[in-house]
Amino acid sequence: MDVMGIINLNESEDFLNELTQYRPLAAVPFGGRYRLVDFVLSNMVNSGISNVAILIQHKYRSLMDHLRSGKEWDLARKREGLFLLPPAYSNSPMQTQRGDIENFYSNLDYIENSQQSYVLISGTSIIYNLNYQAAVAYHQAQGADITVLYAEKDCASDDCADAFLLEVNEAGQVLDMRSKANVKTTQKMSMETFIMKKELLVELIRDCIARGDYDFIKHCIIKNIHKLKIYGYQYQGYLARIHSLQSYFAHNMDLLKPEIWQELFFRDGFVYTKVKDEPPSKYFDGAETDNVLVSGGCHIAGSVKNSILSRGVKIHEDASVKNCIIMQKCEIGAGAILENVILDKDVYITPGKKLKGEASYPFIIKKGMVI
Amino acid sequence: MRKKECVAMLLAGGQGSRLGILTQKVAKPAVPFGGKYRIIDFPLSNCHNSGIDTVGVLTQYKPLALNSYIGIGSAWDLDRKDGGVFVLPPYAREKEAEWYKGTADAIYQNINFLDMFNPSYVLILSGDHIYKMDYDKMLQFHKEKGADATIAVLEVSDEEASRFGIMNADEERRIFEFEEKPEKPKSNLASMGIYIFSWPVLRELLVADGKNAKSEHDFGKNIIPQMLEQGQKLYAYAFEGYWKDVGTLESFWEANMDILKLKPEFNIYDPNWRIYSVNPTRPPHYLGSGAKVERSVISEGCMVFGQVENSVIFPGVYIGAGANIKDSIIMPHAQIEGNVVIEKAIIGRKSILKEGCKIAGKFVARKQEIVVLAEKSVIPSSVVICESVMPGQKINDAAQKEN
């Protein structure tokens, strides 16, 4: 495919509090064994994109540890493959940075030197399983300058705070794109995924920098809505937008619905992630499970309900885990009771402890804590 | 190539005919084991964990699945610039083309491979045992003793001893006699089929053995007895720990069940001795309401709505509501529909078991026989199966209805 991929990690992430203290949003664990970046990266690879750059922003050690050479995504190549592009402040540390355009700009030579004529740009906060080929074909057929992917979203059930909402005419052309406060109707929500000619991207970046602009979506895309032919490509299917603690929790729990599990993990291709060589999970006498997602290497002797377990989690006998997200290598001691709790990696809950959050505001325990 | 201290040669060409249906399509080392692995993962992971980075895998029987599984060895960290994994099938020479005629002949035919690395020692392994072993400790023992050959041995019970090759050794562990399956064993040190040879010594022996038309070209039958005859220094290295020959259906099934024990003798969960394998690209498994799983292992990508007890479930298996699986091994991507009953069976990969069928062996002398369904078997709804199903065998709806 004549398309290169750029994953832009300049995204808000403070809403996940403890979970993003040491990692960017892209490296936040999701769905048991994955990190958010796995979904967009797998979509790109499954679409035949073999040149992928990640515009990193900060706190990237955990991301680099996850991606390494890109081998798990088949992106450890002699030519092209996976590139981690450093943020602008590492290239010009004396200047204050205001936005992501500076990140694009300081890596412009990489973008210009790439062989592909098209570029697909995406963040990591919206996850879905899609082969981009049809969207690229649509972009070409429409003769669009820019194509933005969007989905119809019921903003009453899943709030659209800070999402960019589109107005699209019958021909599919985007007339307006902006965030709106307090909408409760069905809206066309931007998936923050854009397709354009590489030449155009370079031109837009240079132009924005020349005018002192700094925000890619607001200044490069939205400001140009009336100058360029921007089309909307409608995606239909399951989509999870992670923009609040509540949406992070709820979309993890979505995976307990078999039809969503099936769609997100299998629809247009597999989702790849770092391999940990964990053995199969082991269930002991007295293990009770009801509606749970379990990754490799777990030991389960207690009771688990409506929960997501990452790799290598141990749940001892008589422990009870309900409505929880338990990350890698956590250990829940015998008789402990957890409800509506998110445990980051390597947390040890000593025997008999009781922790309870609210369904609408789950309680997060920081990485490595002993309770 | 740089000189290597020790190169491993893994004999993976055997058919494993006693495993019957399981080895009809694949070589024995490629048979799935333990919910995620294939048998060959154990010796290859042992190599990795013992610091051996050059491994020749000798293939012969139905090698496709095995070759594609091994690939370039990345799963075991054996994709190396200097060394790595090498698949070595038999090949044609200018004047003749021959199969591997025996274990020693397989090594003999690959002398040029070993010469390339010019190792000091060669480790001979087989691809049909389940165990964790630090080969480096055995190599240190070999060096300390100044041995020409070291044979790994396991203490077995007196009753079992007559089923193995028995090494009779003195207090210094020097072997003075080797008996193949003796009726009256003099010791209980059974050969595990794992040898370390000093390569110059073995090389000479193999060249001579290759020219001997009467030889069966087998390590146990020819090379070891000849070394003893010539008075060469052979030592027995005692291995302690779990070791299981999965040569028969019964032992294959038992070894799988062994990992389910509460405190298993064979621990696959040791982070310091990880068993590596080609990982399936599958999401975490899902256990729905109504699923009840006890004393079992389940791998990635499974969907379970029924009951599973004392069983090993490989990746991508679907188990419908009301299904009841006990004492069984379910190979990858099998589809078990609702209300199916499975007892003490091995279900081949991609088999489809329709609603309400039952798989359970007959009892012979109070012991239930193991039923094996070949891969891609299709069992119609409500049918009862109490005998193994061969590859391609059609089961019609009326067959073996419950009486």
Tab-separated table of C-alpha atoms in Angstrom, chain A residues 61-189:
chain	number	residue	atom	x	y	z
A	61	ARG	CA	10.377	4.437	28.383
A	62	SER	CA	7.442	2.052	28.904
A	63	LEU	CA	6.376	2.582	25.299
A	64	MET	CA	9.842	1.789	23.977
A	65	ASP	CA	10.018	-1.271	26.178
A	66	HIS	CA	6.706	-2.402	24.728
A	67	LEU	CA	7.535	-1.761	21.073
A	68	ARG	CA	11.239	-2.617	20.999
A	69	SER	CA	12.180	-3.415	17.387
A	70	GLY	CA	8.569	-3.644	16.233
A	71	LYS	CA	8.985	-7.368	15.578
A	72	GLU	CA	5.627	-8.371	17.084
A	73	TRP	CA	3.895	-6.165	14.514
A	74	ASP	CA	6.148	-7.451	11.741
A	75	LEU	CA	7.733	-3.999	11.608
A	76	ALA	CA	11.359	-4.962	12.261
A	77	ARG	CA	12.374	-4.531	8.624
A	78	LYS	CA	15.560	-3.901	6.705
A	79	ARG	CA	13.867	-1.025	4.905
A	80	GLU	CA	11.150	1.001	6.550
A	81	GLY	CA	9.337	-0.644	9.467
A	82	LEU	CA	8.866	1.114	12.793
A	83	PHE	CA	10.376	4.509	13.595
A	84	LEU	CA	10.218	6.336	16.895
A	85	LEU	CA	10.458	10.042	16.161
A	86	PRO	CA	11.710	12.156	19.051
A	87	PRO	CA	9.696	15.174	20.171
A	88	ALA	CA	10.650	18.700	19.134
A	89	TYR	CA	12.095	19.682	22.503
A	90	SER	CA	14.795	17.049	22.145
A	91	ASN	CA	15.854	18.631	18.865
A	92	SER	CA	15.710	22.213	20.071
A	93	PRO	CA	15.680	22.102	23.851
A	94	MET	CA	15.944	25.857	24.330
A	95	GLN	CA	12.556	26.608	22.813
A	96	THR	CA	9.270	26.198	24.569
A	97	GLN	CA	6.964	23.842	22.816
A	98	ARG	CA	3.327	24.633	22.323
A	99	GLY	CA	1.873	21.776	20.327
A	100	ASP	CA	2.258	18.739	18.135
A	101	ILE	CA	2.974	20.588	14.887
A	102	GLU	CA	6.454	21.275	16.212
A	103	ASN	CA	6.913	17.507	16.577
A	104	PHE	CA	5.936	16.988	12.947
A	105	TYR	CA	8.120	19.869	11.874
A	106	SER	CA	11.251	18.694	13.636
A	107	ASN	CA	10.888	15.310	11.885
A	108	LEU	CA	9.915	16.695	8.507
A	109	ASP	CA	12.985	15.247	6.780
A	110	TYR	CA	11.876	11.725	7.749
A	111	ILE	CA	8.397	12.386	6.365
A	112	GLU	CA	9.735	13.903	3.144
A	113	ASN	CA	12.223	11.085	2.620
A	114	SER	CA	9.614	8.345	2.944
A	115	GLN	CA	8.736	6.621	-0.311
A	116	GLN	CA	4.936	6.606	0.024
A	117	SER	CA	2.679	9.213	-1.588
A	118	TYR	CA	-0.040	9.069	1.069
A	119	VAL	CA	0.004	9.379	4.818
A	120	LEU	CA	-2.467	8.154	7.414
A	121	ILE	CA	-2.305	9.979	10.754
A	122	SER	CA	-3.934	8.729	13.922
A	123	GLY	CA	-3.796	8.956	17.708
A	124	THR	CA	-4.142	6.027	20.086
A	125	SER	CA	-7.086	7.045	22.262
A	126	ILE	CA	-9.787	5.736	19.931
A	127	ILE	CA	-9.649	2.009	19.377
A	128	TYR	CA	-11.344	-0.191	16.808
A	129	ASN	CA	-10.425	-2.965	14.376
A	130	LEU	CA	-10.388	-1.689	10.799
A	131	ASN	CA	-8.555	-2.297	7.560
A	132	TYR	CA	-7.871	1.186	6.207
A	133	GLN	CA	-7.784	0.144	2.551
A	134	ALA	CA	-11.431	0.991	1.871
A	135	ALA	CA	-10.981	4.422	3.468
A	136	VAL	CA	-7.924	5.111	1.307
A	137	ALA	CA	-9.814	3.988	-1.806
A	138	TYR	CA	-12.666	6.322	-0.821
A	139	HIS	CA	-10.210	9.181	-0.372
A	140	GLN	CA	-8.841	8.589	-3.876
A	141	ALA	CA	-12.266	8.125	-5.477
A	142	GLN	CA	-13.566	11.378	-3.970
A	143	GLY	CA	-10.507	13.276	-5.099
A	144	ALA	CA	-10.332	14.602	-1.533
A	145	ASP	CA	-7.493	16.655	-0.153
A	146	ILE	CA	-8.052	15.223	3.301
A	147	THR	CA	-10.307	12.397	4.467
A	148	VAL	CA	-11.271	12.192	8.098
A	149	LEU	CA	-12.661	8.978	9.579
A	150	TYR	CA	-15.772	9.382	11.690
A	151	ALA	CA	-18.416	7.314	13.407
A	152	GLU	CA	-22.010	7.977	14.372
A	153	LYS	CA	-22.001	8.249	18.117
A	154	ASP	CA	-24.856	8.488	20.570
A	155	CYS	CA	-23.562	11.221	22.833
A	156	ALA	CA	-26.257	10.602	25.430
A	157	SER	CA	-24.986	7.130	26.416
A	158	ASP	CA	-21.252	7.798	25.990
A	159	ASP	CA	-20.366	11.441	26.448
A	160	CYS	CA	-18.662	13.294	23.609
A	161	ALA	CA	-16.824	15.801	25.765
A	162	ASP	CA	-13.899	17.336	23.885
A	163	ALA	CA	-14.488	15.138	20.839
A	164	PHE	CA	-14.377	16.819	17.454
A	165	LEU	CA	-17.840	16.563	15.934
A	166	LEU	CA	-18.387	16.855	12.205
A	167	GLU	CA	-20.979	18.389	9.986
A	168	VAL	CA	-21.028	16.537	6.701
A	169	ASN	CA	-23.119	17.310	3.613
A	170	GLU	CA	-24.812	14.707	1.423
A	171	ALA	CA	-21.802	14.387	-0.820
A	172	GLY	CA	-19.718	13.497	2.209
A	173	GLN	CA	-17.828	16.773	2.379
A	174	VAL	CA	-17.001	18.095	5.820
A	175	LEU	CA	-18.510	21.544	6.416
A	176	ASP	CA	-17.563	21.984	10.041
A	177	MET	CA	-15.533	20.240	12.689
A	178	ARG	CA	-15.397	21.327	16.309
A	179	SER	CA	-15.995	20.239	19.873
A	180	LYS	CA	-19.309	21.059	21.480
A	181	ALA	CA	-20.341	21.192	25.107
A	182	ASN	CA	-23.228	19.182	26.489
A	183	VAL	CA	-24.515	17.482	23.344
A	184	LYS	CA	-26.913	14.641	24.008
A	185	THR	CA	-27.847	13.599	20.478
A	186	THR	CA	-26.311	11.300	17.895
A	187	GLN	CA	-23.322	12.997	16.333
A	188	LYS	CA	-20.710	12.333	13.701
A	189	MET	CA	-17.612	12.021	15.824
